[in-house]
Amino acid sequence: MNPTGLFPESLCPIARSLDLLGQKWSLMIVREAVGGATRFADFRAIGIPSDILTKRLISLVDAGVLEKHPYQAPGERARDEYVLSPAGRALLPVLSAFVEWGTEYLPIPAGRTLESVTADTGERVQLAYITEDGTVVDQDRVTITTIQAE
Amino acid sequence: MNPTGLFPESLCPIARSLDLLGQKWSLMIVREAVGGATRFADFRAIGIPSDILTKRLISLVDAGVLEKHPYQAPGERARDEYVLSPAGRALLPVLSAFVEWGTEYLPIPAGRTLESVTADTGERVQLAYITEDGTVVDQDRVTITTIQAE
DNA sequence: CATGCTAGCTTTGAAAATCCAAGCGAGATA
DNA sequence: TATCTCGCTTGGATTTTCAAAGCTAGCATG
């Protein structure tokens, strides 16, 4: 485990992911997209400078995290909307992990403000580790390890 | 969902987490600590500039992610080692989520290089969403939502 | 004592990233 | 035509990161 983190070809998937998603505002954009934001102004509202937002949207579209669709509302000019791709949706566990960690270890007086739920029933869910046969494993038993070259 | 991301008191736990962990190299340091790195030179080996590493170690210790212990090997001067705190260990799902996402969506010719396993048995595990009673839920059904103020 | 070694920083200046504020352009409407 | 508004674009300031060199302190050795 000794990658440079400077090239997308890094051997480490964490480093590769952070190369794309580690710049300021990128994951916040994904978070907003999960929450239903699609238009430039939606994302802009989180406080990101517009030139940075432009750059991040291009980068996330290029990487396949967001998809850009032209649309035109009646009476308005043609614009683009940005929606999560399947790869973008697959970032949900990353966001959920930050929600759970931030809620527990960086608490605020307002308490819990976000949570992961099933969209259809609104049932609360949380992340856990499971084995191949679906058995839940205690997180204290888990580590991350290098796969031996075969 | 409209936080500024500029203050640790942000209402959004993702924003709060990213305020601490979103700076370049922070999560890579946590990753190295998970892999057993404890000393300055261990972390330095991933390619992080030494002044940045110094700053990040201080920040992660201040935030309670890492704990700094003085130690002295025979024949060497007093030094510090940095080990994961419980809060640091609780970041494992964040790292695992990046491992899984990067492995699948940013593949490299070398294929899979990292995985999450049980430390005692080496059994492969992965992240999943579970309900309160431990039932595994399909990720496609999950979203992240704001908790209504009570 | 002096000297050497090395790890963990510290410093300096350059490069890159982010930010702020203003401006521009294009498409719609009147 | 003029006006409005949204999605950028621009210019300069500020902050962050980087590379390279240097410094310091504690250990060992002679």
mmCIF file of C-alpha atoms (C1' of nucleotides) in Angstrom:
data_model
loop_
_atom_site.group_PDB
_atom_site.id
_atom_site.type_symbol
_atom_site.label_atom_id
_atom_site.label_comp_id
_atom_site.label_asym_id
_atom_site.label_seq_id
_atom_site.Cartn_x
_atom_site.Cartn_y
_atom_site.Cartn_z
ATOM 1 C CA MET A 1 0.000 0.000 0.000
ATOM 2 C CA ASN A 2 2.264 2.722 -1.230
ATOM 3 C CA PRO A 3 0.653 4.543 -4.149
ATOM 4 C CA THR A 4 1.398 8.067 -5.118
ATOM 5 C CA GLY A 5 -2.156 9.261 -5.319
ATOM 6 C CA LEU A 6 -1.084 11.483 -8.169
ATOM 7 C CA PHE A 7 -2.186 9.318 -11.075
ATOM 8 C CA PRO A 8 -5.538 7.788 -11.910
ATOM 9 C CA GLU A 9 -3.670 4.535 -12.405
ATOM 10 C CA SER A 10 -2.878 4.315 -8.742
ATOM 11 C CA LEU A 11 -2.970 0.780 -7.435
ATOM 12 C CA CYS A 12 -5.115 1.898 -4.543
ATOM 13 C CA PRO A 13 -8.844 2.277 -5.236
ATOM 14 C CA ILE A 14 -9.142 4.766 -2.383
ATOM 15 C CA ALA A 15 -6.488 6.960 -3.947
ATOM 16 C CA ARG A 16 -8.135 6.668 -7.349
ATOM 17 C CA SER A 17 -11.493 7.601 -5.882
ATOM 18 C CA LEU A 18 -10.036 10.556 -4.018
ATOM 19 C CA ASP A 19 -8.286 11.787 -7.141
ATOM 20 C CA LEU A 20 -11.727 12.246 -8.636
ATOM 21 C CA LEU A 21 -13.826 13.013 -5.591
ATOM 22 C CA GLY A 22 -11.336 14.491 -3.194
ATOM 23 C CA GLN A 23 -11.355 18.036 -4.488
ATOM 24 C CA LYS A 24 -13.303 20.493 -2.451
ATOM 25 C CA TRP A 25 -17.034 20.493 -3.166
ATOM 26 C CA SER A 26 -17.156 17.320 -5.310
ATOM 27 C CA LEU A 27 -18.849 15.092 -2.751
ATOM 28 C CA MET A 28 -21.115 17.937 -1.687
ATOM 29 C CA ILE A 29 -22.320 18.133 -5.279
ATOM 30 C CA VAL A 30 -23.020 14.399 -5.257
ATOM 31 C CA ARG A 31 -24.877 14.864 -1.974
ATOM 32 C CA GLU A 32 -27.034 17.560 -3.504
ATOM 33 C CA ALA A 33 -27.698 15.374 -6.534
ATOM 34 C CA VAL A 34 -28.837 12.575 -4.203
ATOM 35 C CA GLY A 35 -31.197 15.087 -2.643
ATOM 36 C CA GLY A 36 -32.726 15.869 -6.024
ATOM 37 C CA ALA A 37 -30.735 18.864 -7.226
ATOM 38 C CA THR A 38 -30.327 18.901 -11.008
ATOM 39 C CA ARG A 39 -29.723 22.471 -12.136
ATOM 40 C CA PHE A 40 -26.715 24.732 -11.860
ATOM 41 C CA ALA A 41 -28.551 27.071 -9.511
ATOM 42 C CA ASP A 42 -29.532 24.157 -7.238
ATOM 43 C CA PHE A 43 -25.923 23.203 -6.738
ATOM 44 C CA ARG A 44 -24.794 26.807 -6.593
ATOM 45 C CA ALA A 45 -27.054 27.311 -3.589
ATOM 46 C CA ILE A 46 -24.741 25.299 -1.314
ATOM 47 C CA GLY A 47 -22.287 28.164 -1.555
ATOM 48 C CA ILE A 48 -19.827 26.855 -4.099
ATOM 49 C CA PRO A 49 -18.244 29.545 -6.309
ATOM 50 C CA SER A 50 -19.635 29.351 -9.836
ATOM 51 C CA ASP A 51 -16.356 28.786 -11.611
ATOM 52 C CA ILE A 52 -15.563 25.901 -9.257
ATOM 53 C CA LEU A 53 -19.041 24.479 -9.759
ATOM 54 C CA THR A 54 -18.608 24.651 -13.526
ATOM 55 C CA LYS A 55 -15.331 22.799 -13.274
ATOM 56 C CA ARG A 56 -16.664 20.168 -10.891
ATOM 57 C CA LEU A 57 -19.761 19.469 -12.960
ATOM 58 C CA ILE A 58 -17.615 18.956 -16.062
ATOM 59 C CA SER A 59 -15.295 16.670 -14.130
ATOM 60 C CA LEU A 60 -18.111 14.602 -12.616
ATOM 61 C CA VAL A 61 -19.843 14.279 -15.993
ATOM 62 C CA ASP A 62 -16.584 13.259 -17.667
ATOM 63 C CA ALA A 63 -16.034 10.655 -14.957
ATOM 64 C CA GLY A 64 -19.526 9.251 -15.418
ATOM 65 C CA VAL A 65 -20.773 10.178 -11.952
ATOM 66 C CA LEU A 66 -23.292 12.663 -13.297
ATOM 67 C CA GLU A 67 -25.118 12.700 -16.612
ATOM 68 C CA LYS A 68 -25.914 15.936 -18.367
ATOM 69 C CA HIS A 69 -29.236 16.221 -20.184
ATOM 70 C CA PRO A 70 -30.408 19.252 -22.135
ATOM 71 C CA TYR A 71 -33.889 20.381 -21.222
ATOM 72 C CA GLN A 72 -36.064 23.341 -21.836
ATOM 73 C CA ALA A 73 -38.872 24.470 -19.619
ATOM 74 C CA PRO A 74 -41.653 26.437 -21.338
ATOM 75 C CA GLY A 75 -40.713 30.057 -21.687
ATOM 76 C CA GLU A 76 -37.074 29.424 -20.831
ATOM 77 C CA ARG A 77 -34.018 28.831 -22.903
ATOM 78 C CA ALA A 78 -32.374 25.481 -23.361
ATOM 79 C CA ARG A 79 -30.441 24.477 -20.258
ATOM 80 C CA ASP A 80 -28.729 21.438 -18.848
ATOM 81 C CA GLU A 81 -29.709 19.320 -15.938
ATOM 82 C CA TYR A 82 -27.339 17.030 -14.110
ATOM 83 C CA VAL A 83 -28.580 13.733 -12.751
ATOM 84 C CA LEU A 84 -26.812 10.901 -10.980
ATOM 85 C CA SER A 85 -25.632 8.048 -13.144
ATOM 86 C CA PRO A 86 -25.558 4.493 -11.802
ATOM 87 C CA ALA A 87 -21.938 5.154 -10.831
ATOM 88 C CA GLY A 88 -23.067 8.286 -9.068
ATOM 89 C CA ARG A 89 -25.771 6.423 -7.202
ATOM 90 C CA ALA A 90 -23.164 3.861 -6.190
ATOM 91 C CA LEU A 91 -21.539 6.619 -4.138
ATOM 92 C CA LEU A 92 -24.404 6.474 -1.683
ATOM 93 C CA PRO A 93 -22.474 4.284 0.790
ATOM 94 C CA VAL A 94 -19.666 6.840 0.792
ATOM 95 C CA LEU A 95 -22.119 9.559 1.727
ATOM 96 C CA SER A 96 -23.943 7.347 4.243
ATOM 97 C CA ALA A 97 -20.642 6.504 5.896
ATOM 98 C CA PHE A 98 -19.872 10.196 6.294
ATOM 99 C CA VAL A 99 -23.390 10.840 7.633
ATOM 100 C CA GLU A 100 -23.004 8.129 10.261
ATOM 101 C CA TRP A 101 -19.469 9.135 11.214
ATOM 102 C CA GLY A 102 -20.129 12.849 11.338
ATOM 103 C CA THR A 103 -23.340 12.363 13.310
ATOM 104 C CA GLU A 104 -21.626 10.268 15.955
ATOM 105 C CA TYR A 105 -18.183 11.816 16.214
ATOM 106 C CA LEU A 106 -18.790 15.453 15.265
ATOM 107 C CA PRO A 107 -22.114 16.032 16.999
ATOM 108 C CA ILE A 108 -23.864 19.396 17.068
ATOM 109 C CA PRO A 109 -26.563 20.730 19.408
ATOM 110 C CA ALA A 110 -29.173 20.182 16.706
ATOM 111 C CA GLY A 111 -28.448 16.446 16.922
ATOM 112 C CA ARG A 112 -29.133 14.125 14.017
ATOM 113 C CA THR A 113 -30.012 15.962 10.834
ATOM 114 C CA LEU A 114 -29.551 13.420 8.047
ATOM 115 C CA GLU A 115 -30.103 9.706 7.786
ATOM 116 C CA SER A 116 -30.232 6.897 5.279
ATOM 117 C CA VAL A 117 -33.708 5.482 4.645
ATOM 118 C CA THR A 118 -35.498 3.254 2.191
ATOM 119 C CA ALA A 119 -37.064 5.555 -0.344
ATOM 120 C CA ASP A 120 -40.311 3.588 -0.553
ATOM 121 C CA THR A 121 -41.064 2.920 3.108
ATOM 122 C CA GLY A 122 -38.959 5.562 4.847
ATOM 123 C CA GLU A 123 -37.473 2.906 7.069
ATOM 124 C CA ARG A 124 -34.185 3.831 8.688
ATOM 125 C CA VAL A 125 -31.190 1.880 7.498
ATOM 126 C CA GLN A 126 -27.497 1.957 8.259
ATOM 127 C CA LEU A 127 -24.309 0.603 6.833
ATOM 128 C CA ALA A 128 -22.919 -2.689 7.984
ATOM 129 C CA TYR A 129 -20.402 -5.240 6.823
ATOM 130 C CA ILE A 130 -21.780 -8.524 5.536
ATOM 131 C CA THR A 131 -20.137 -11.726 4.415
ATOM 132 C CA GLU A 132 -20.786 -13.331 1.044
ATOM 133 C CA ASP A 133 -23.734 -15.267 2.464
ATOM 134 C CA GLY A 134 -25.280 -12.121 3.892
ATOM 135 C CA THR A 135 -24.283 -12.508 7.520
ATOM 136 C CA VAL A 136 -23.757 -9.226 9.340
ATOM 137 C CA VAL A 137 -20.243 -8.896 10.750
ATOM 138 C CA ASP A 138 -19.188 -6.698 13.648
ATOM 139 C CA GLN A 139 -17.218 -3.740 12.325
ATOM 140 C CA ASP A 140 -14.610 -4.203 15.057
ATOM 141 C CA ARG A 141 -13.546 -7.402 13.315
ATOM 142 C CA VAL A 142 -12.971 -5.763 9.950
ATOM 143 C CA THR A 143 -9.834 -4.433 8.372
ATOM 144 C CA ILE A 144 -8.730 -3.448 4.902
ATOM 145 C CA THR A 145 -6.054 -5.513 3.306
ATOM 146 C CA THR A 146 -4.024 -5.769 0.151
ATOM 147 C CA ILE A 147 -5.024 -8.509 -2.235
ATOM 148 C CA GLN A 148 -2.149 -10.762 -3.100
ATOM 149 C CA ALA A 149 -1.307 -10.805 -6.797
ATOM 150 C CA GLU A 150 -2.503 -14.079 -8.309
ATOM 151 C CA MET B 1 -29.872 20.790 3.126
ATOM 152 C CA ASN B 2 -28.137 24.055 2.571
ATOM 153 C CA PRO B 3 -25.093 24.293 4.830
ATOM 154 C CA THR B 4 -22.109 26.438 4.146
ATOM 155 C CA GLY B 5 -19.504 23.796 4.787
ATOM 156 C CA LEU B 6 -17.331 26.518 6.234
ATOM 157 C CA PHE B 7 -18.009 25.942 9.906
ATOM 158 C CA PRO B 8 -17.758 22.797 11.995
ATOM 159 C CA GLU B 9 -21.258 23.617 13.205
ATOM 160 C CA SER B 10 -22.715 22.841 9.809
ATOM 161 C CA LEU B 11 -26.075 21.157 10.043
ATOM 162 C CA CYS B 12 -24.944 18.546 7.576
ATOM 163 C CA PRO B 13 -22.820 15.693 8.986
ATOM 164 C CA ILE B 14 -21.283 15.123 5.561
ATOM 165 C CA ALA B 15 -20.112 18.713 5.419
ATOM 166 C CA ARG B 16 -18.772 18.518 8.963
ATOM 167 C CA SER B 17 -16.913 15.320 8.157
ATOM 168 C CA LEU B 18 -15.472 16.786 4.975
ATOM 169 C CA ASP B 19 -14.358 19.918 6.814
ATOM 170 C CA LEU B 20 -12.100 17.671 8.845
ATOM 171 C CA LEU B 21 -11.321 14.894 6.405
ATOM 172 C CA GLY B 22 -11.730 16.578 3.050
ATOM 173 C CA GLN B 23 -8.325 18.185 2.840
ATOM 174 C CA LYS B 24 -5.911 16.483 0.558
ATOM 175 C CA TRP B 25 -4.100 13.547 2.174
ATOM 176 C CA SER B 26 -6.221 13.259 5.334
ATOM 177 C CA LEU B 27 -8.082 10.105 4.368
ATOM 178 C CA MET B 28 -4.915 8.633 2.903
ATOM 179 C CA ILE B 29 -3.313 9.058 6.308
ATOM 180 C CA VAL B 30 -6.245 7.249 7.931
ATOM 181 C CA ARG B 31 -5.885 4.533 5.322
ATOM 182 C CA GLU B 32 -2.225 4.095 6.176
ATOM 183 C CA ALA B 33 -3.033 4.000 9.881
ATOM 184 C CA VAL B 34 -5.569 1.226 9.203
ATOM 185 C CA GLY B 35 -2.786 -0.634 7.432
ATOM 186 C CA GLY B 36 -0.564 -0.384 10.505
ATOM 187 C CA ALA B 37 1.468 2.755 9.903
ATOM 188 C CA THR B 38 2.287 4.588 13.137
ATOM 189 C CA ARG B 39 5.402 6.681 12.579
ATOM 190 C CA PHE B 40 5.988 9.895 10.685
ATOM 191 C CA ALA B 41 8.192 8.141 8.148
ATOM 192 C CA ASP B 42 5.526 5.482 7.543
ATOM 193 C CA PHE B 43 3.016 8.117 6.536
ATOM 194 C CA ARG B 44 5.601 10.170 4.714
ATOM 195 C CA ALA B 45 6.228 7.206 2.447
ATOM 196 C CA ILE B 46 2.915 7.689 0.619
ATOM 197 C CA GLY B 47 4.387 10.808 -0.910
ATOM 198 C CA ILE B 48 2.839 13.512 1.217
ATOM 199 C CA PRO B 49 5.022 16.610 1.678
ATOM 200 C CA SER B 50 6.405 16.703 5.215
ATOM 201 C CA ASP B 51 4.938 20.053 6.189
ATOM 202 C CA ILE B 52 1.503 18.905 5.050
ATOM 203 C CA LEU B 53 1.909 15.625 6.945
ATOM 204 C CA THR B 54 2.850 17.521 10.084
ATOM 205 C CA LYS B 55 -0.236 19.682 9.754
ATOM 206 C CA ARG B 56 -2.553 16.785 9.018
ATOM 207 C CA LEU B 57 -1.269 14.686 11.925
ATOM 208 C CA ILE B 58 -1.861 17.586 14.305
ATOM 209 C CA SER B 59 -5.338 18.113 12.925
ATOM 210 C CA LEU B 60 -6.288 14.438 13.087
ATOM 211 C CA VAL B 61 -4.952 14.140 16.646
ATOM 212 C CA ASP B 62 -6.806 17.303 17.700
ATOM 213 C CA ALA B 63 -9.992 15.906 16.191
ATOM 214 C CA GLY B 64 -9.582 12.616 18.022
ATOM 215 C CA VAL B 65 -9.133 10.486 14.931
ATOM 216 C CA LEU B 66 -5.541 9.605 15.798
ATOM 217 C CA GLU B 67 -3.882 9.315 19.176
ATOM 218 C CA LYS B 68 -0.276 10.331 19.654
ATOM 219 C CA HIS B 69 1.838 8.240 21.999
ATOM 220 C CA PRO B 70 5.486 8.932 22.842
ATOM 221 C CA TYR B 71 7.690 5.899 22.526
ATOM 222 C CA GLN B 72 11.346 5.178 22.502
ATOM 223 C CA ALA B 73 12.960 2.205 20.853
ATOM 224 C CA PRO B 74 16.297 1.093 22.356
ATOM 225 C CA GLY B 75 19.124 3.157 20.989
ATOM 226 C CA GLU B 76 16.811 5.754 19.470
ATOM 227 C CA ARG B 77 15.527 9.032 20.734
ATOM 228 C CA ALA B 78 12.059 9.661 22.031
ATOM 229 C CA ARG B 79 9.540 9.791 19.189
ATOM 230 C CA ASP B 80 5.815 9.811 18.660
ATOM 231 C CA GLU B 81 3.659 7.148 17.170
ATOM 232 C CA TYR B 82 0.193 7.792 15.823
ATOM 233 C CA VAL B 83 -2.489 5.153 16.242
ATOM 234 C CA LEU B 84 -6.163 5.097 15.316
ATOM 235 C CA SER B 85 -8.571 6.066 18.053
ATOM 236 C CA PRO B 86 -12.021 4.481 18.226
ATOM 237 C CA ALA B 87 -13.269 7.437 16.185
ATOM 238 C CA GLY B 88 -10.510 6.752 13.696
ATOM 239 C CA ARG B 89 -11.448 3.112 13.458
ATOM 240 C CA ALA B 90 -15.046 4.163 12.908
ATOM 241 C CA LEU B 91 -13.895 5.642 9.600
ATOM 242 C CA LEU B 92 -13.430 2.156 8.201
ATOM 243 C CA PRO B 93 -16.782 2.175 6.384
ATOM 244 C CA VAL B 94 -15.780 5.427 4.660
ATOM 245 C CA LEU B 95 -12.600 3.782 3.407
ATOM 246 C CA SER B 96 -14.365 0.537 2.511
ATOM 247 C CA ALA B 97 -16.943 2.476 0.542
ATOM 248 C CA PHE B 98 -14.192 4.153 -1.453
ATOM 249 C CA VAL B 99 -12.470 0.804 -1.991
ATOM 250 C CA GLU B 100 -15.629 -0.745 -3.370
ATOM 251 C CA TRP B 101 -16.539 2.245 -5.507
ATOM 252 C CA GLY B 102 -13.067 2.805 -6.886
ATOM 253 C CA THR B 103 -12.609 -0.885 -7.621
ATOM 254 C CA GLU B 104 -15.819 -1.076 -9.601
ATOM 255 C CA TYR B 105 -16.033 2.283 -11.312
ATOM 256 C CA LEU B 106 -12.380 3.269 -11.731
ATOM 257 C CA PRO B 107 -10.890 -0.098 -12.645
ATOM 258 C CA ILE B 108 -7.250 -0.560 -13.564
ATOM 259 C CA PRO B 109 -5.522 -3.388 -15.453
ATOM 260 C CA ALA B 110 -4.199 -4.761 -12.165
ATOM 261 C CA GLY B 111 -7.791 -5.415 -11.100
ATOM 262 C CA ARG B 112 -8.781 -5.605 -7.445
ATOM 263 C CA THR B 113 -5.984 -4.566 -5.117
ATOM 264 C CA LEU B 114 -7.671 -3.881 -1.782
ATOM 265 C CA GLU B 115 -10.579 -5.446 0.015
ATOM 266 C CA SER B 116 -12.316 -5.466 3.368
ATOM 267 C CA VAL B 117 -11.897 -8.672 5.378
ATOM 268 C CA THR B 118 -12.432 -9.965 8.866
ATOM 269 C CA ALA B 119 -9.109 -9.614 10.611
ATOM 270 C CA ASP B 120 -9.358 -12.953 12.407
ATOM 271 C CA THR B 121 -10.543 -15.231 9.600
ATOM 272 C CA GLY B 122 -9.628 -13.253 6.479
ATOM 273 C CA GLU B 123 -13.131 -13.679 5.187
ATOM 274 C CA ARG B 124 -14.162 -11.170 2.543
ATOM 275 C CA VAL B 125 -16.832 -8.731 3.606
ATOM 276 C CA GLN B 126 -18.557 -5.805 1.959
ATOM 277 C CA LEU B 127 -20.716 -2.912 2.941
ATOM 278 C CA ALA B 128 -24.473 -3.205 2.837
ATOM 279 C CA TYR B 129 -27.455 -1.363 4.205
ATOM 280 C CA ILE B 130 -29.372 -3.088 6.986
ATOM 281 C CA THR B 131 -32.564 -2.251 8.798
ATOM 282 C CA GLU B 132 -32.816 -1.999 12.553
ATOM 283 C CA ASP B 133 -33.595 -5.706 12.807
ATOM 284 C CA GLY B 134 -30.561 -6.623 10.715
ATOM 285 C CA THR B 135 -32.257 -7.288 7.391
ATOM 286 C CA VAL B 136 -30.105 -6.502 4.381
ATOM 287 C CA VAL B 137 -31.686 -3.893 2.111
ATOM 288 C CA ASP B 138 -30.987 -3.425 -1.575
ATOM 289 C CA GLN B 139 -28.932 -0.270 -2.068
ATOM 290 C CA ASP B 140 -31.149 0.780 -4.965
ATOM 291 C CA ARG B 141 -33.934 1.374 -2.463
ATOM 292 C CA VAL B 142 -31.909 3.685 -0.267
ATOM 293 C CA THR B 143 -31.700 7.439 -0.200
ATOM 294 C CA ILE B 144 -30.423 10.046 2.208
ATOM 295 C CA THR B 145 -32.962 12.351 3.747
ATOM 296 C CA THR B 146 -33.247 15.243 6.128
ATOM 297 C CA ILE B 147 -34.578 14.432 9.560
ATOM 298 C CA GLN B 148 -37.542 16.522 10.473
ATOM 299 C CA ALA B 149 -37.007 18.673 13.545
ATOM 300 C CA GLU B 150 -38.965 17.187 16.449
ATOM 301 C "C1'" DC C 1 34.675 16.192 24.682
ATOM 302 C "C1'" DA C 2 33.741 16.085 19.217
ATOM 303 C "C1'" DT C 3 31.672 14.030 15.254
ATOM 304 C "C1'" DG C 4 28.288 11.669 12.592
ATOM 305 C "C1'" DC C 5 23.735 10.163 11.618
ATOM 306 C "C1'" DT C 6 18.925 10.510 10.959
ATOM 307 C "C1'" DA C 7 14.146 11.431 11.898
ATOM 308 C "C1'" DG C 8 10.967 14.934 12.334
ATOM 309 C "C1'" DC C 9 10.056 18.741 11.481
ATOM 310 C "C1'" DT C 10 10.644 24.010 9.435
ATOM 311 C "C1'" DT C 11 11.397 27.320 5.876
ATOM 312 C "C1'" DT C 12 11.230 29.435 1.375
ATOM 313 C "C1'" DG C 13 9.462 30.316 -2.865
ATOM 314 C "C1'" DA C 14 6.866 28.422 -6.753
ATOM 315 C "C1'" DA C 15 2.780 26.258 -8.488
ATOM 316 C "C1'" DA C 16 -1.900 25.070 -8.057
ATOM 317 C "C1'" DA C 17 -6.446 25.511 -6.132
ATOM 318 C "C1'" DT C 18 -10.033 28.208 -4.291
ATOM 319 C "C1'" DC C 19 -12.476 32.399 -3.631
ATOM 320 C "C1'" DC C 20 -14.860 36.889 -4.529
ATOM 321 C "C1'" DA C 21 -16.885 40.129 -7.291
ATOM 322 C "C1'" DA C 22 -17.946 41.721 -11.431
ATOM 323 C "C1'" DG C 23 -18.973 41.020 -16.062
ATOM 324 C "C1'" DC C 24 -20.578 38.727 -20.379
ATOM 325 C "C1'" DG C 25 -23.625 36.387 -23.551
ATOM 326 C "C1'" DA C 26 -27.557 33.985 -25.030
ATOM 327 C "C1'" DG C 27 -32.372 33.063 -25.194
ATOM 328 C "C1'" DA C 28 -36.820 34.318 -23.754
ATOM 329 C "C1'" DT C 29 -40.385 37.960 -23.285
ATOM 330 C "C1'" DA C 30 -42.676 42.445 -23.942
ATOM 331 C "C1'" DT D 1 -35.722 47.313 -30.081
ATOM 332 C "C1'" DA D 2 -34.992 46.808 -24.595
ATOM 333 C "C1'" DT D 3 -35.053 44.046 -20.475
ATOM 334 C "C1'" DC D 4 -34.397 40.105 -17.666
ATOM 335 C "C1'" DT D 5 -32.093 36.110 -15.941
ATOM 336 C "C1'" DC D 6 -29.308 32.151 -15.814
ATOM 337 C "C1'" DG D 7 -25.042 29.953 -16.622
ATOM 338 C "C1'" DC D 8 -21.120 30.612 -17.143
ATOM 339 C "C1'" DT D 9 -16.304 33.555 -17.623
ATOM 340 C "C1'" DT D 10 -12.803 36.641 -16.064
ATOM 341 C "C1'" DG D 11 -9.377 38.966 -13.222
ATOM 342 C "C1'" DG D 12 -7.160 39.411 -9.220
ATOM 343 C "C1'" DA D 13 -6.656 38.089 -4.343
ATOM 344 C "C1'" DT D 14 -6.088 34.537 -1.032
ATOM 345 C "C1'" DT D 15 -5.184 29.976 0.453
ATOM 346 C "C1'" DT D 16 -3.348 25.445 -0.111
ATOM 347 C "C1'" DT D 17 -0.061 22.328 -1.761
ATOM 348 C "C1'" DC D 18 4.422 21.203 -3.421
ATOM 349 C "C1'" DA D 19 9.568 20.700 -3.946
ATOM 350 C "C1'" DA D 20 13.782 21.396 -2.161
ATOM 351 C "C1'" DA D 21 16.702 22.653 1.157
ATOM 352 C "C1'" DG D 22 17.776 23.351 5.785
ATOM 353 C "C1'" DC D 23 17.654 22.920 10.894
ATOM 354 C "C1'" DT D 24 17.491 20.631 15.384
ATOM 355 C "C1'" DA D 25 17.682 17.250 18.732
ATOM 356 C "C1'" DG D 26 18.843 12.872 20.505
ATOM 357 C "C1'" DC D 27 21.333 8.867 19.953
ATOM 358 C "C1'" DA D 28 25.783 6.311 19.046
ATOM 359 C "C1'" DT D 29 30.671 6.184 18.447
ATOM 360 C "C1'" DG D 30 35.529 7.490 18.911
#
